Short mmCIF file of C-alpha atoms in Angstrom, two decimals:
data_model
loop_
_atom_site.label_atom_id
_atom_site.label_comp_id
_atom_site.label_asym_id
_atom_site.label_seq_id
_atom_site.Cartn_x
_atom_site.Cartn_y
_atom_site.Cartn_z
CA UNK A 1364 38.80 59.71 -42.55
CA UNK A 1365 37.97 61.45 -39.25
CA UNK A 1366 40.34 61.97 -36.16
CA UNK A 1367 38.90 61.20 -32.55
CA UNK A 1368 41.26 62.46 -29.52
CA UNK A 1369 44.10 60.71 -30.28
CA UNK A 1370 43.20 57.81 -33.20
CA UNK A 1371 42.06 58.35 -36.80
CA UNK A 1372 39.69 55.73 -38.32
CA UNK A 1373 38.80 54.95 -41.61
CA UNK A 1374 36.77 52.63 -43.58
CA UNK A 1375 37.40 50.23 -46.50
CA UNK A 1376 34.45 49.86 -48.28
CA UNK A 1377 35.53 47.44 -50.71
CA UNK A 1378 35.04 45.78 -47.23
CA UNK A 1379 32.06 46.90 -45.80
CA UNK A 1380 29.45 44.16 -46.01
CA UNK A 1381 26.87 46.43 -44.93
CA UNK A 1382 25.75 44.97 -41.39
CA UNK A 1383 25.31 47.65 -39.77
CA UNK A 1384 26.62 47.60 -36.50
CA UNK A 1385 28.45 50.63 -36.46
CA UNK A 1386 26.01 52.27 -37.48
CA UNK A 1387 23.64 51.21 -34.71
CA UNK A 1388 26.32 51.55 -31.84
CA UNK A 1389 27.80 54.25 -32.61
CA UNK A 1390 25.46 56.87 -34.95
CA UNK A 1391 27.25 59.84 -33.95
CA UNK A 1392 30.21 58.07 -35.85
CA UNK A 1393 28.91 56.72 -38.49
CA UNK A 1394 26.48 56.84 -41.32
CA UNK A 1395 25.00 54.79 -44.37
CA UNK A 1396 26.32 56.71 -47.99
CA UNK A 1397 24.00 56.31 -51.16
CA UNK A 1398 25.53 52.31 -52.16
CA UNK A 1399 24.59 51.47 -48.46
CA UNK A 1400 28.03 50.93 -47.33
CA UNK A 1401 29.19 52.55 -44.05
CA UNK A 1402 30.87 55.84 -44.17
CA UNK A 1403 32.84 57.74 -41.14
CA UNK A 1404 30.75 61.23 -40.13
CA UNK A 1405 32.32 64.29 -39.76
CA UNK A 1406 31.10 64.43 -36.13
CA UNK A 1407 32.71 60.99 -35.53
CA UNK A 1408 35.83 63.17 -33.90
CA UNK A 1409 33.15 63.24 -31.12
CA UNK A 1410 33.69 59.67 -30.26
CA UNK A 1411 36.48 58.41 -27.76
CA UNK A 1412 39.11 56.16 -28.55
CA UNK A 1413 38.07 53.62 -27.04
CA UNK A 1414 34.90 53.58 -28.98
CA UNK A 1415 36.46 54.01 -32.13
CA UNK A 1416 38.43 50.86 -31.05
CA UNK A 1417 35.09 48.99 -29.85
CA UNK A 1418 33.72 49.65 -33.17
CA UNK A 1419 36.18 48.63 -35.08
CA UNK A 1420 36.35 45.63 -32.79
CA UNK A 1421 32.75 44.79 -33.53
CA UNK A 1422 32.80 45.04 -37.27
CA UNK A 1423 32.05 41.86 -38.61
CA UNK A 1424 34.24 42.36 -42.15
CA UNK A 1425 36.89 44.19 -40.36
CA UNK A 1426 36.44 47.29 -42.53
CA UNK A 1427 36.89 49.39 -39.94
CA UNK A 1428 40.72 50.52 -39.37
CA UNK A 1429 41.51 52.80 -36.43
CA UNK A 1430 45.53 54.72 -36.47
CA UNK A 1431 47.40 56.38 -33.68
CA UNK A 1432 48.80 59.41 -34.64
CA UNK A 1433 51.92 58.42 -35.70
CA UNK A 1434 49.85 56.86 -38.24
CA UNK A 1435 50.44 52.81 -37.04
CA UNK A 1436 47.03 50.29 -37.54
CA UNK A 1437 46.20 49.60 -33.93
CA UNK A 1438 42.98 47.83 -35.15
#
């Protein structure tokens, strides 16, 4: 779990189907861990909202989940 400006995101990876596409769009962000399974980066904080929301957007399993910080799912 990483906070970006305002949002946090995390990601289920009991989820994850390993596509990719985070990885690809955003690689500041996000990372492959050992099993192959996306994993949020420390320097993800680096991203905007809006591309933490894109992201999530754009995951094909919808593992990615992105909170305000009042701690409410936006995506």
């Amino acid at each position: 779990m990483v906070a970006a400006m305002g949002f946090r995101v995390e990601i289920d990876q009991d989820e994850c189907m390993s596509v990719g596409r985070c990885v690809a769009d955003f690689p500041a962000g996000f990372g492959f861990d050992d099993d192959e399974l996306a994993t949020v980066l420390a320097t993800a904080g680096e991203l905007s909202d809006q591309q933490l929301l894109r992201a999530a957007r754009n995951c094909p399993s919808r593992a990615i989940m992105v909170f305000d910080a009042d701690g409410n799912q936006v995506e």
